[in-house]
Structures are given as structure tokens and as C-alpha cells.
C-alpha positions as a Python dict, from the first residue, in 0.01 Angstrom:
ca = {
    (1, 'M'): (0, 0, 0),
    (2, 'R'): (-49, 124, 350),
    (3, 'N'): (238, 159, 593),
    (4, 'G'): (318, -160, 781),
    (5, 'E'): (110, -388, 556),
    (6, 'T'): (239, -667, 337),
    (7, 'E'): (91, -737, -3),
    (8, 'F'): (158, -1032, -229),
    (9, 'V'): (123, -1065, -605),
    (10, 'S'): (142, -1403, -770),
    (11, 'L'): (224, -1445, -1137),
    (12, 'S'): (203, -1777, -1315),
    (13, 'S'): (306, -1897, -1657),
    (14, 'I'): (239, -2197, -1876),
    (15, 'K'): (525, -2390, -2032),
    (16, 'V'): (443, -2513, -2381),
    (17, 'T'): (601, -2845, -2463),
    (18, 'P'): (685, -2878, -2833),
    (19, 'G'): (581, -3200, -2998),
    (20, 'V'): (267, -3263, -2789),
    (21, 'H'): (-36, -3337, -3003),
    (22, 'V'): (-390, -3237, -2911),
    (23, 'E'): (-500, -3599, -2907),
    (24, 'E'): (-256, -3669, -2621),
    (25, 'V'): (-418, -3416, -2384),
    (26, 'C'): (-622, -3594, -2115),
    (27, 'V'): (-919, -3354, -2132),
    (28, 'V'): (-945, -3397, -2509),
    (29, 'Q'): (-948, -3775, -2468),
    (30, 'L'): (-1227, -3757, -2210),
    (31, 'F'): (-1445, -3523, -2418),
    (32, 'Q'): (-1378, -3631, -2777),
    (33, 'D'): (-1734, -3551, -2884),
    (34, 'V'): (-1682, -3182, -2794),
    (35, 'F'): (-1356, -3125, -2984),
    (36, 'S'): (-1389, -3122, -3361),
    (37, 'L'): (-1113, -3266, -3578),
    (38, 'E'): (-1176, -3010, -3853),
    (39, 'I'): (-1199, -2635, -3820),
    (40, 'P'): (-1507, -2523, -4016),
    (41, 'G'): (-1359, -2184, -4108),
    (42, 'F'): (-1393, -1824, -4004),
    (43, 'P'): (-1708, -1710, -3820),
    (44, 'P'): (-1970, -1534, -4034),
    (45, 'I'): (-1950, -1157, -4077),
    (46, 'R'): (-2188, -986, -3834),
    (47, 'E'): (-2383, -664, -3880),
    (48, 'V'): (-2275, -530, -3542),
    (49, 'E'): (-1908, -545, -3451),
    (50, 'F'): (-1820, -544, -3082),
    (51, 'F'): (-1578, -280, -2962),
    (52, 'I'): (-1495, -85, -2648),
    (53, 'D'): (-1485, 293, -2669),
    (54, 'L'): (-1165, 426, -2518),
    (55, 'H'): (-1107, 779, -2402),
    (56, 'P'): (-805, 960, -2550),
    (57, 'R'): (-476, 916, -2361),
    (58, 'T'): (-617, 626, -2157),
    (59, 'G'): (-359, 369, -2054),
    (60, 'P'): (-402, 9, -1942),
    (61, 'I'): (-486, -57, -1579),
    (62, 'S'): (-198, -240, -1415),
    (63, 'E'): (-341, -343, -1080),
    (64, 'S'): (-391, -681, -920),
    (65, 'P'): (-744, -800, -1005),
    (66, 'Y'): (-825, -917, -651),
    (67, 'R'): (-719, -808, -306),
    (68, 'M'): (-604, -1080, -75),
    (69, 'A'): (-845, -1130, 217),
    (70, 'L'): (-699, -1183, 562),
}
């Protein structure tokens, strides 16, 4: 932060309501052909696993992803 400037950070959260079934969600009702009723199982094992190389003693970046434009 620079002197005399104001910055804002907004955090949001989602409240999960117990007892709500997937079929009751409006988006699922509109796109029933996209959502499968059965889960086919785990994805197949791949030859190449994806991973990110991390440098030793590297910590997570805790910065706001976007700066607010004025």
C-alpha cells in the first residue's frame, strides 16, 4: 500500500444448506442432459501425472488476485 491510498479486499463465502438435493437446483433442472445420475467411477490412470515443481522453502502467495481499477 502506498501512503494516502485506500485499498479494499472482498471475501465471499457460500452457505451450504443441509437437506437440499441436487435435483432441486435450478441449473440442474434446466440442463438435465448434462448432469449424469450415476458416477461412472474414477478416471483412468494416465502415463503422465500433472504436477507443479516447487522450490524448497517456498510459501503460498497471499495477495489479492486483482488490483482494483479507479
